[in-house]
Amino acid sequence: MNTTPRGLYLITPDEADTARLLARVAPLLDAGVTWLQYRNKTADAALRREQATALQALCAKAGVPLLVNDDAALAAEIGAAGAHLGEDDGALPAARTLLGADAILGASCYDSLALARDAVAAGASYVAFGAFFPTTTKLVTRRATPGLLRDAAALGVPRVAIGGITPENGRALVEAGADLLAVIGGVFDAPDPVAAVHAYRRCFD
């Protein structure tokens, strides 16, 4: 990656119906999503493969990189742009070997600059911090601060902010150094998801 990606890093909601998932995602890709992450904590392996494969085709058509949450092997299998790994989702060096040098490989670093340093040393191409604000997506035990984004600039990789981010509070995180704002509910639960995508993009103006 020569230029640092900037903008909305959209993460899919848990959706059991693949056709409905695609119908929800497609117009948002055209609205200006920078990256899409496939995440479905409730699906079994077969459904995850089906959904990830379908989303990869959709993303390829739209020119949007697809990353797979928690599963580097599935990302490699479907030809996704990369994967995102949490603390307990396997070793980054193994994922880097599996996906290749050019893949996008992200790591959850929560509220820890030390974790971020280790992740970059282990092959991560971006680091994600959060939660910055209260969120309903997952139980939050660790809270990140905007200062962490500033401090992580020295790592030389894109910085992702996640957790309760809205178009109203997102701009301050961008000003603190976030290159990408990662969002699920702020878009998918919005009355007008396409308008929500545009609102998040304006945080980067």
Coordinates of C-alpha atoms in Angstrom, one line a residue:
M1 CA 0.0 0.0 0.0
N2 CA 1.7 3.2 -1.2
T3 CA -1.0 5.6 0.0
T4 CA -2.6 5.3 3.4
P5 CA -6.3 4.3 3.1
R6 CA -8.7 6.8 4.6
G7 CA -12.4 6.7 5.2
L8 CA -15.1 4.3 6.4
Y9 CA -14.2 0.8 7.3
L10 CA -17.6 -0.9 7.3
I11 CA -18.2 -4.1 9.2
T12 CA -21.1 -6.4 8.4
P13 CA -23.8 -7.2 11.0
D14 CA -24.7 -10.7 12.0
E15 CA -27.1 -11.6 9.2
A16 CA -28.3 -15.2 8.7
D17 CA -29.8 -14.6 5.3
T18 CA -27.1 -14.3 2.6
A19 CA -29.3 -12.7 0.0
R20 CA -30.4 -10.1 2.5
L21 CA -26.9 -9.4 3.6
L22 CA -25.8 -8.8 0.0
A23 CA -28.8 -6.5 -0.6
R24 CA -27.9 -4.5 2.5
V25 CA -24.2 -4.2 1.6
A26 CA -24.3 -3.5 -2.1
P27 CA -25.6 0.1 -2.1
L28 CA -23.2 1.0 0.7
L29 CA -20.2 -0.1 -1.4
D30 CA -21.3 2.3 -4.1
A31 CA -21.8 5.0 -1.5
G32 CA -18.1 5.2 -0.7
V33 CA -16.9 2.5 1.7
T34 CA -13.1 2.3 1.8
W35 CA -12.8 -1.3 3.2
L36 CA -15.4 -3.9 4.1
Q37 CA -14.9 -6.5 6.8
Y38 CA -17.0 -9.7 6.8
R39 CA -17.9 -10.5 10.4
N40 CA -20.6 -12.9 11.5
K41 CA -20.3 -14.2 15.0
T42 CA -23.4 -16.4 14.8
A43 CA -22.8 -18.3 11.6
D44 CA -21.4 -21.8 11.2
A45 CA -18.4 -22.5 9.0
A46 CA -20.6 -23.4 5.9
L47 CA -22.6 -20.1 6.1
R48 CA -19.5 -18.1 6.7
R49 CA -17.9 -19.6 3.6
E50 CA -21.1 -18.9 1.6
Q51 CA -21.4 -15.3 2.7
A52 CA -17.7 -14.5 2.4
T53 CA -17.6 -15.9 -1.1
A54 CA -20.6 -13.9 -2.1
L55 CA -19.3 -10.7 -0.5
Q56 CA -15.9 -11.2 -2.2
A57 CA -17.6 -11.2 -5.6
L58 CA -19.6 -8.1 -4.7
C59 CA -16.5 -6.3 -3.4
A60 CA -14.4 -7.2 -6.4
K61 CA -17.1 -5.7 -8.7
A62 CA -17.2 -2.5 -6.6
G63 CA -13.4 -2.2 -6.2
V64 CA -13.6 -2.4 -2.4
P65 CA -11.1 -4.6 -0.5
L66 CA -12.8 -7.3 1.6
L67 CA -11.3 -8.5 4.9
V68 CA -12.4 -11.5 6.8
N69 CA -12.8 -11.3 10.6
D70 CA -11.0 -13.9 12.7
D71 CA -10.3 -16.3 9.9
A72 CA -7.1 -15.9 7.7
A73 CA -7.7 -19.4 6.2
L74 CA -11.1 -18.4 4.9
A75 CA -9.7 -15.1 3.6
A76 CA -7.0 -17.0 1.7
E77 CA -9.5 -19.6 0.4
I78 CA -11.9 -17.0 -1.2
G79 CA -9.2 -14.6 -2.4
A80 CA -10.1 -11.8 -0.1
A81 CA -7.8 -8.8 0.3
G82 CA -6.9 -9.8 3.8
A83 CA -8.0 -10.6 7.3
H84 CA -8.5 -9.0 10.7
L85 CA -7.4 -10.9 13.8
G86 CA -8.4 -10.3 17.5
E87 CA -6.2 -11.3 20.4
D88 CA -7.4 -14.9 20.4
D89 CA -7.7 -15.5 16.6
G90 CA -4.3 -17.0 15.8
A91 CA -0.8 -15.8 15.3
L92 CA -0.2 -12.8 12.9
P93 CA 3.0 -14.3 11.4
A94 CA 1.2 -17.5 10.4
A95 CA -1.6 -15.4 8.9
R96 CA 0.9 -13.3 7.0
T97 CA 2.6 -16.4 5.6
L98 CA -0.8 -17.8 4.6
L99 CA -2.1 -14.6 3.0
G100 CA 1.1 -13.4 1.4
A101 CA 3.1 -10.2 1.6
D102 CA 0.6 -8.0 -0.2
A103 CA -2.5 -8.9 1.9
I104 CA -4.0 -6.4 4.3
L105 CA -3.6 -7.9 7.8
G106 CA -5.2 -6.1 10.7
A107 CA -4.9 -6.6 14.5
S108 CA -7.1 -5.6 17.4
C109 CA -4.9 -3.7 19.8
Y110 CA -7.7 -2.5 22.2
D111 CA -6.2 0.2 24.4
S112 CA -2.6 -0.9 24.2
L113 CA 0.3 0.8 22.3
A114 CA 2.5 -2.2 23.3
L115 CA 0.1 -4.6 21.6
A116 CA 0.2 -2.4 18.5
R117 CA 4.0 -2.4 18.4
D118 CA 4.1 -6.2 18.7
A119 CA 1.4 -6.6 16.0
V120 CA 3.4 -4.5 13.5
A121 CA 6.5 -6.4 14.3
A122 CA 4.6 -9.6 13.7
G123 CA 3.4 -8.6 10.3
A124 CA 0.2 -6.5 10.8
S125 CA -0.4 -3.9 8.1
Y126 CA -2.8 -1.9 10.2
V127 CA -3.7 -1.6 13.9
A128 CA -7.2 -1.1 15.4
F129 CA -7.9 0.6 18.7
G130 CA -11.1 0.7 20.7
A131 CA -13.7 0.9 22.0
F132 CA -13.6 4.7 22.0
F133 CA -17.2 5.1 23.0
P134 CA -19.9 2.8 24.5
T135 CA -21.1 0.2 22.0
T136 CA -23.8 -2.4 21.9
T137 CA -21.9 -4.7 19.5
K138 CA -19.8 -6.4 22.1
L139 CA -19.0 -6.3 25.8
V140 CA -16.4 -3.6 26.2
T141 CA -13.9 -4.0 29.0
R142 CA -11.1 -1.8 27.6
R143 CA -11.5 1.8 26.5
A144 CA -9.2 3.6 24.2
T145 CA -8.4 7.3 24.2
P146 CA -7.7 9.7 21.3
G147 CA -4.1 10.1 22.6
L148 CA -3.5 6.5 21.7
L149 CA -4.1 7.3 18.0
R150 CA -1.6 10.1 18.1
D151 CA 1.0 8.0 19.9
A152 CA 0.6 5.2 17.3
A153 CA 1.6 7.5 14.4
A154 CA 5.2 6.4 15.0
L155 CA 4.3 2.9 14.0
G156 CA 4.0 3.9 10.4
V157 CA 0.8 1.9 9.6
P158 CA -2.8 2.9 9.2
R159 CA -4.7 3.4 12.4
V160 CA -8.3 2.2 12.8
A161 CA -10.7 3.5 15.4
I162 CA -13.7 1.3 16.5
G163 CA -16.4 1.3 19.1
G164 CA -19.5 3.4 19.3
I165 CA -18.3 5.9 16.6
T166 CA -20.9 8.3 15.2
P167 CA -20.6 10.9 12.5
E168 CA -20.7 13.4 15.4
N169 CA -17.9 12.0 17.5
G170 CA -15.8 10.5 14.6
R171 CA -14.3 13.8 13.4
A172 CA -12.3 14.2 16.7
L173 CA -10.8 10.7 16.2
V174 CA -9.8 11.6 12.6
E175 CA -8.2 14.8 13.9
A176 CA -6.3 12.7 16.5
G177 CA -4.9 10.4 13.8
A178 CA -7.5 7.8 12.8
D179 CA -7.1 6.9 9.2
L180 CA -10.2 4.7 9.2
L181 CA -13.4 4.7 11.2
A182 CA -14.7 1.1 11.7
V183 CA -18.5 1.0 12.1
I184 CA -21.3 -1.6 12.2
G185 CA -24.5 -0.3 13.8
G186 CA -23.9 3.3 13.0
V187 CA -24.5 2.4 9.4
F188 CA -26.6 -0.8 9.4
D189 CA -29.0 0.4 12.1
A190 CA -29.4 3.9 10.7
P191 CA -32.8 4.9 9.2
D192 CA -30.9 5.6 5.9
P193 CA -27.7 3.6 5.7
V194 CA -26.5 5.3 2.5
A195 CA -26.9 8.7 4.1
A196 CA -25.0 7.4 7.1
V197 CA -22.0 6.4 4.9
H198 CA -21.9 9.9 3.5
A199 CA -22.0 11.4 7.0
Y200 CA -19.1 9.3 8.1
R201 CA -17.1 10.2 5.0
R202 CA -17.6 13.9 5.9
C203 CA -15.5 13.3 9.1
F204 CA -12.5 13.1 6.7
D205 CA -13.2 16.4 4.9

